[in-house]
Amino acid sequence: MFRRLIQRLIKMMALFAIIVLLFFTGGCNQSSRTAQMFRADVERTGVYPDGGPASLNNLEWRLVAEGRWLVPIISDKTVYLSAYGVDGDYLYGMDVKTGQEQWRVQTAFEGRLSVYPAFADGIVYFGSSDRNDGNFYAVDVKSGQERWRLKIEGSVESSPLIFDGIVYIGSSDGYLYAVNIKTGEEQWQFKAEGDTSDSSPTISGGSVYFGISDWDDGYLYAVDIRTGREQWRFKIEGEVIISSPVVSSGSVYIGSSDGDNGYLYAVEAKTGRELWRFKTRGEMIDPFPAISDAIIYFTSWSWDWSGDDQNGYLYAVNTNTGQEVWKKDGFYSSPAISGKIVYLGISDRDGSYLYAVDAKTGLELWKFKAAGGVYYPPVISDGFIYFTSTERRNNEYYSYLYKLK
């Protein structure tokens, strides 16, 4: 019951959002980083190469719409994102220079779009977040026509990951699936001990890593990317895992909660041996840490059960030693990194902002006031930063998409 309650509160805090991953090639190079991919690469480091703004110069444009907009992805001249709309779920394409809508596609399948869809070559891949649905879909973005569907005995509430023509899918039936993105043919499936629905898979060095939650403990798994055979598993002391693994320099990092505290673990990628663990002040660790220059940046938060208050923290921890470098209070969204700057959102009683802080010291460089809450990590492309915020007015949700320089 505790794990399910925590999961529901997480979804409430995130305003039942969809976070979008967009891949525009069937495969990708692990070493390449791009704004076309959520968290910038298949190792989910959250590091963007294009150089975000060191000072706030200008708001290029801002869009507003009813519903809930999520994380934008940038490719060529288009901004892509998805949303829960008032009259249905939509996929949007917008002009990157002006913000003008170019097209939208409404999805009309059983259940809602899964929490984290994925895209490749004009096809959107998603499952249902309705636990009674049990299907995973491949749908043409522009026509809305179904290409194929795969029956899955559970919901898909984590991010599918596309790599070398295969989509990797975690499901609440306790399985990790590897599926051909062209045909929908299952390549292999792996049965884990627990619920794989909340932690998204990560790929590095021939292995796919993912976390699961169980009633008493959680596990971090390493599975062979070609065969689906288990390589190792690491037991985590905490029954709630919403954090997705991040891989860097031969180590895997993942967060968990035991109900009272959050923990960040560092595990050797080849063997599953624990290197260190870091205890946070917050109860939960946000889903997507970011790593750069041997420092891992992540947020944790505590939820007051009366619903009257929230407390968040941003940590910078040395990946070699597991020691805290610095900490700041009041941050919620997962961070993104470009150059020597960490970007992330804060939402509290004083308002909502996008913050830029110095990666080395944690000192504030600038902040931008946003409408509603900033719940999702920003995306950096060509010197611009894109992010969304959501607010509730008169029992209706309104979302904003910003482009800053």
XYZ file of C-alpha atoms in Angstrom:
405
model
C 0.000 0.000 0.000
C 2.800 2.415 0.865
C 4.485 1.979 -2.504
C 1.248 2.500 -4.399
C 0.404 5.589 -2.328
C 3.819 7.079 -3.031
C 3.409 6.373 -6.739
C 0.052 8.116 -6.809
C 1.473 11.143 -4.969
C 4.327 11.292 -7.469
C 1.834 11.396 -10.301
C -0.196 14.066 -8.505
C 2.889 16.209 -7.996
C 3.753 15.842 -11.646
C 0.190 16.763 -12.619
C -0.267 13.388 -14.230
C 2.135 14.432 -16.924
C 3.541 12.828 -20.032
C 7.197 13.324 -20.605
C 8.188 12.947 -24.213
C 11.264 11.270 -25.606
C 11.885 11.932 -29.288
C 14.296 9.925 -31.387
C 14.574 10.801 -35.060
C 16.806 7.921 -36.119
C 16.254 4.197 -35.683
C 19.521 3.890 -33.790
C 21.905 6.258 -32.111
C 25.511 6.486 -31.118
C 26.015 6.264 -27.373
C 28.659 8.981 -27.484
C 26.456 11.499 -29.337
C 24.450 14.047 -27.381
C 21.531 15.880 -28.912
C 18.390 17.845 -28.079
C 16.530 15.334 -30.273
C 16.723 12.839 -27.415
C 15.231 13.139 -23.960
C 18.078 13.488 -21.423
C 20.437 14.012 -24.391
C 21.722 10.413 -24.835
C 20.870 6.748 -24.237
C 22.872 6.829 -21.009
C 20.485 9.604 -19.831
C 23.247 11.916 -18.604
C 21.168 15.082 -19.104
C 24.151 16.919 -20.669
C 23.433 19.016 -23.790
C 26.338 20.109 -26.009
C 24.939 23.281 -27.567
C 25.656 25.775 -24.794
C 22.816 27.236 -22.752
C 22.557 30.929 -21.856
C 24.941 32.075 -19.108
C 22.848 35.226 -18.644
C 19.182 35.831 -19.303
C 18.937 38.065 -22.351
C 15.536 37.657 -23.890
C 12.258 35.759 -23.962
C 12.011 34.756 -27.627
C 8.428 33.568 -27.386
C 5.866 32.015 -25.065
C 2.886 29.837 -25.993
C -0.128 28.968 -23.875
C -2.810 26.340 -24.341
C -5.392 24.440 -22.349
C -4.246 21.059 -21.101
C -0.862 19.815 -19.922
C 2.230 20.332 -22.067
C 5.376 18.447 -21.251
C 9.072 18.305 -22.187
C 9.874 19.745 -25.649
C 12.313 18.052 -28.014
C 14.093 19.986 -30.756
C 14.961 18.701 -34.233
C 16.019 20.884 -37.166
C 13.350 23.598 -37.409
C 10.659 21.967 -35.302
C 9.753 21.808 -31.622
C 7.952 18.573 -30.774
C 5.909 17.911 -27.662
C 2.799 16.108 -26.497
C -0.040 17.074 -24.196
C -3.129 15.963 -22.392
C -5.668 18.280 -24.004
C -9.152 19.286 -22.941
C -10.692 17.245 -25.752
C -8.044 14.516 -26.039
C -4.345 13.729 -26.230
C -2.281 15.482 -28.913
C 1.166 15.440 -30.482
C 2.343 18.883 -31.637
C 4.874 20.172 -34.147
C 5.809 23.877 -33.840
C 8.149 26.196 -35.714
C 11.322 26.539 -33.641
C 11.870 30.183 -34.657
C 8.360 31.587 -34.140
C 6.638 29.001 -31.951
C 3.794 28.859 -34.456
C 1.932 25.552 -34.562
C 2.660 23.615 -37.759
C 0.517 20.578 -37.107
C -1.073 18.476 -34.418
C -2.150 14.852 -34.318
C -4.818 13.593 -31.957
C -4.431 10.084 -30.618
C -7.545 8.004 -30.290
C -6.575 4.706 -28.711
C -7.740 2.796 -25.670
C -6.521 4.351 -22.448
C -4.306 7.411 -22.293
C -0.878 7.869 -23.792
C 1.708 6.221 -21.611
C 3.657 8.432 -19.261
C 6.680 8.459 -21.581
C 6.187 7.954 -25.346
C 9.129 7.698 -27.776
C 9.599 8.711 -31.441
C 11.679 7.495 -34.369
C 11.458 8.232 -38.114
C 8.012 9.817 -37.916
C 6.537 7.045 -35.765
C 5.369 7.495 -32.176
C 5.701 4.522 -29.850
C 3.582 4.412 -26.706
C 1.661 2.193 -24.349
C -1.357 2.900 -22.246
C -1.173 4.209 -18.692
C -4.548 2.523 -18.180
C -3.702 -0.715 -16.402
C -6.609 -2.445 -18.151
C -5.325 -1.694 -21.664
C -2.301 -3.949 -22.127
C -1.210 -2.713 -25.571
C 1.887 -1.007 -26.926
C 1.406 0.971 -30.161
C 3.398 2.237 -33.127
C 1.517 5.070 -34.850
C 2.371 7.355 -37.774
C 2.722 10.893 -36.372
C 1.238 12.807 -39.301
C -1.552 10.464 -40.359
C -2.416 9.026 -36.961
C -2.576 5.548 -38.538
C -1.573 2.550 -36.467
C 1.466 0.685 -37.805
C 1.396 -2.138 -35.298
C 0.463 -3.013 -31.752
C 1.862 -5.449 -29.210
C -0.216 -7.057 -26.484
C 1.324 -6.457 -23.053
C -0.217 -7.711 -19.829
C 0.290 -4.456 -17.940
C 0.612 -0.707 -18.304
C 3.625 1.196 -19.627
C 4.413 4.022 -17.216
C 8.114 4.499 -17.940
C 10.022 5.770 -20.936
C 10.546 3.362 -23.822
C 14.097 3.614 -25.166
C 15.011 3.195 -28.846
C 18.469 1.946 -29.774
C 19.698 0.314 -33.004
C 16.189 -0.360 -34.285
C 14.896 -1.897 -31.049
C 12.501 -0.325 -28.561
C 12.937 -1.401 -24.931
C 9.732 -1.318 -22.880
C 9.226 -1.701 -19.144
C 5.784 -2.771 -17.984
C 3.811 -3.232 -14.772
C 3.535 -6.956 -15.526
C 7.148 -7.234 -14.351
C 8.661 -7.703 -17.808
C 11.187 -5.799 -19.877
C 10.479 -6.223 -23.602
C 12.768 -5.764 -26.613
C 10.732 -5.141 -29.785
C 11.666 -4.430 -33.416
C 10.507 -0.862 -34.148
C 9.678 -1.605 -37.786
C 7.648 -4.789 -37.400
C 6.529 -4.902 -33.782
C 8.063 -8.368 -33.499
C 9.219 -9.231 -30.006
C 12.942 -10.034 -29.870
C 13.037 -11.128 -26.256
C 11.437 -10.545 -22.877
C 12.912 -10.557 -19.392
C 10.925 -11.235 -16.213
C 11.994 -9.176 -13.203
C 10.965 -9.554 -9.582
C 8.531 -6.694 -9.128
C 7.022 -3.804 -11.055
C 9.184 -2.341 -13.831
C 6.719 0.402 -14.743
C 8.290 3.471 -13.104
C 12.029 3.256 -13.821
C 12.978 3.831 -17.456
C 15.646 1.671 -19.135
C 19.131 3.007 -19.890
C 21.692 1.561 -22.295
C 25.486 1.472 -22.141
C 28.213 -0.941 -23.230
C 25.991 -3.780 -24.418
C 23.763 -3.748 -21.353
C 20.336 -2.343 -20.595
C 19.871 -1.151 -17.018
C 16.562 -0.585 -15.233
C 15.180 -0.456 -11.722
C 12.134 -2.162 -10.279
C 10.031 -1.722 -7.172
C 8.914 -4.571 -4.946
C 6.828 -4.678 -1.795
C 9.881 -4.762 0.451
C 12.946 -3.952 -1.616
C 13.928 -2.729 -5.051
C 16.464 -4.005 -7.549
C 18.722 -2.551 -10.208
C 19.112 -4.999 -13.105
C 21.679 -5.332 -15.877
C 20.462 -7.365 -18.879
C 22.330 -8.302 -22.063
C 21.054 -6.018 -24.817
C 21.151 -8.767 -27.477
C 19.879 -11.827 -25.625
C 17.826 -10.451 -22.744
C 19.751 -12.602 -20.270
C 20.360 -11.280 -16.777
C 23.949 -10.202 -16.155
C 23.500 -9.151 -12.542
C 21.056 -7.609 -10.094
C 21.709 -5.263 -7.200
C 19.389 -5.145 -4.186
C 18.321 -1.664 -3.128
C 17.058 -0.912 0.364
C 13.878 0.919 -0.533
C 10.526 -0.193 -1.880
C 9.975 2.808 -4.163
C 12.127 3.417 -7.254
C 11.009 6.148 -9.640
C 14.551 7.107 -10.610
C 15.900 5.949 -13.959
C 19.506 4.731 -14.071
C 22.215 7.091 -15.327
C 25.487 5.635 -16.645
C 28.814 7.433 -16.694
C 32.474 6.328 -16.649
C 31.727 2.707 -15.843
C 29.243 3.365 -13.047
C 25.453 3.228 -12.802
C 23.570 5.667 -10.567
C 20.004 5.197 -9.336
C 17.823 6.669 -6.602
C 15.302 5.050 -4.258
C 13.225 5.692 -1.146
C 12.492 3.651 1.958
C 9.607 5.923 2.954
C 11.660 8.072 5.293
C 14.742 8.955 3.258
C 15.976 8.962 -0.292
C 19.191 7.240 -1.332
C 21.392 7.638 -4.388
C 23.442 4.534 -5.202
C 26.598 4.223 -7.282
C 27.115 0.712 -8.676
C 29.873 -0.718 -10.852
C 28.391 -1.194 -14.325
C 30.165 -4.464 -15.149
C 29.668 -6.309 -11.876
C 26.799 -4.682 -9.943
C 29.094 -4.078 -6.971
C 28.079 -1.151 -4.755
C 30.595 1.680 -4.778
C 28.821 4.070 -2.438
C 25.417 5.361 -1.362
C 24.317 8.879 -0.466
C 21.454 9.617 1.942
C 19.273 12.657 1.173
C 17.132 14.853 3.377
C 14.172 14.397 1.073
C 12.043 11.263 1.024
C 12.121 10.778 -2.750
C 14.694 11.247 -5.515
C 13.456 12.801 -8.738
C 13.492 10.547 -11.820
C 16.418 11.943 -13.831
C 19.807 12.910 -12.320
C 22.426 14.594 -14.544
C 26.193 13.957 -14.639
C 29.071 16.133 -15.822
C 32.765 16.374 -14.917
C 32.582 13.715 -12.179
C 29.694 15.472 -10.410
C 26.157 14.089 -10.290
C 23.326 16.584 -9.822
C 19.935 15.447 -8.585
C 16.942 16.616 -6.617
C 15.048 15.088 -3.728
C 11.832 16.153 -2.078
C 9.617 15.493 0.889
C 5.856 15.457 0.773
C 3.819 16.679 3.716
C 0.961 14.198 4.002
C -1.513 17.001 4.766
C -0.754 18.380 1.292
C 0.100 21.803 2.736
C 3.816 21.923 2.044
C 6.619 20.560 -0.102
C 10.347 20.662 0.534
C 12.958 20.060 -2.143
C 16.732 19.959 -2.383
C 19.294 20.108 -5.170
C 22.478 18.124 -4.547
C 25.870 18.079 -6.221
C 27.784 14.922 -5.263
C 31.273 13.805 -6.291
C 30.895 10.595 -8.326
C 34.308 9.254 -7.241
C 33.799 9.606 -3.501
C 30.052 9.923 -2.957
C 30.680 13.084 -0.921
C 28.466 16.160 -1.077
C 30.002 19.091 -2.938
C 27.151 21.528 -2.323
C 23.398 21.596 -1.671
C 20.590 24.082 -2.247
C 17.047 24.084 -0.881
C 13.732 24.396 -2.676
C 14.313 22.745 -6.052
C 11.998 20.182 -7.591
C 12.460 19.378 -11.261
C 15.215 17.152 -12.601
C 18.278 19.151 -13.754
C 19.793 19.585 -17.207
C 23.408 20.607 -17.868
C 25.095 22.580 -20.617
C 28.664 23.757 -20.284
C 29.289 24.736 -16.671
C 25.662 25.573 -15.871
C 22.879 23.539 -14.278
C 19.306 24.428 -15.288
C 16.179 23.311 -13.421
C 12.807 24.431 -12.167
C 11.504 25.382 -8.742
C 7.884 25.578 -7.619
C 7.021 26.735 -4.117
C 4.894 29.268 -2.247
C 7.037 32.129 -3.513
C 6.339 31.253 -7.126
C 7.768 29.183 -9.951
C 11.046 29.851 -11.746
C 13.531 28.375 -14.134
C 16.922 28.648 -12.431
C 20.449 28.670 -13.822
C 23.153 27.901 -11.246
C 26.921 27.578 -11.457
C 27.756 23.860 -11.665
C 30.880 24.213 -9.523
C 29.532 26.382 -6.698
C 25.733 26.193 -6.880
C 25.522 29.984 -6.948
C 22.550 31.456 -8.787
C 23.365 32.985 -12.173
C 19.845 34.000 -13.177
C 16.204 33.048 -12.802
C 13.106 33.459 -14.935
C 9.602 33.797 -13.506
C 7.149 31.275 -14.967
C 3.387 30.883 -14.768
C 2.309 27.857 -12.763
C 4.721 25.122 -11.747
C 7.958 24.146 -13.509
C 7.913 20.374 -13.055
C 10.044 19.031 -15.890
C 13.683 19.418 -16.925
C 14.477 21.950 -19.655
C 16.026 21.220 -23.054
C 18.982 23.170 -24.516
C 19.553 23.588 -28.257
C 21.641 26.071 -30.288
C 22.122 28.407 -27.332
C 18.410 28.526 -26.470
C 16.623 26.900 -23.555
C 13.112 25.462 -23.853
C 10.872 24.456 -20.966
C 7.239 24.101 -19.942
C 5.148 25.093 -16.954
C 1.586 24.234 -15.910
C -0.993 26.023 -13.799
C -4.577 25.358 -12.755
C -7.241 28.036 -13.184
C -10.944 27.547 -12.483
C -10.461 23.776 -12.298
C -8.797 23.740 -15.736
C -5.135 23.173 -16.553
C -3.175 25.600 -18.728
C 0.342 24.996 -19.981
C 3.097 27.280 -21.236
C 6.033 26.640 -23.538
C 8.975 29.058 -23.333
C 12.003 29.769 -25.482
C 14.733 31.775 -23.723
C 18.083 33.174 -24.790
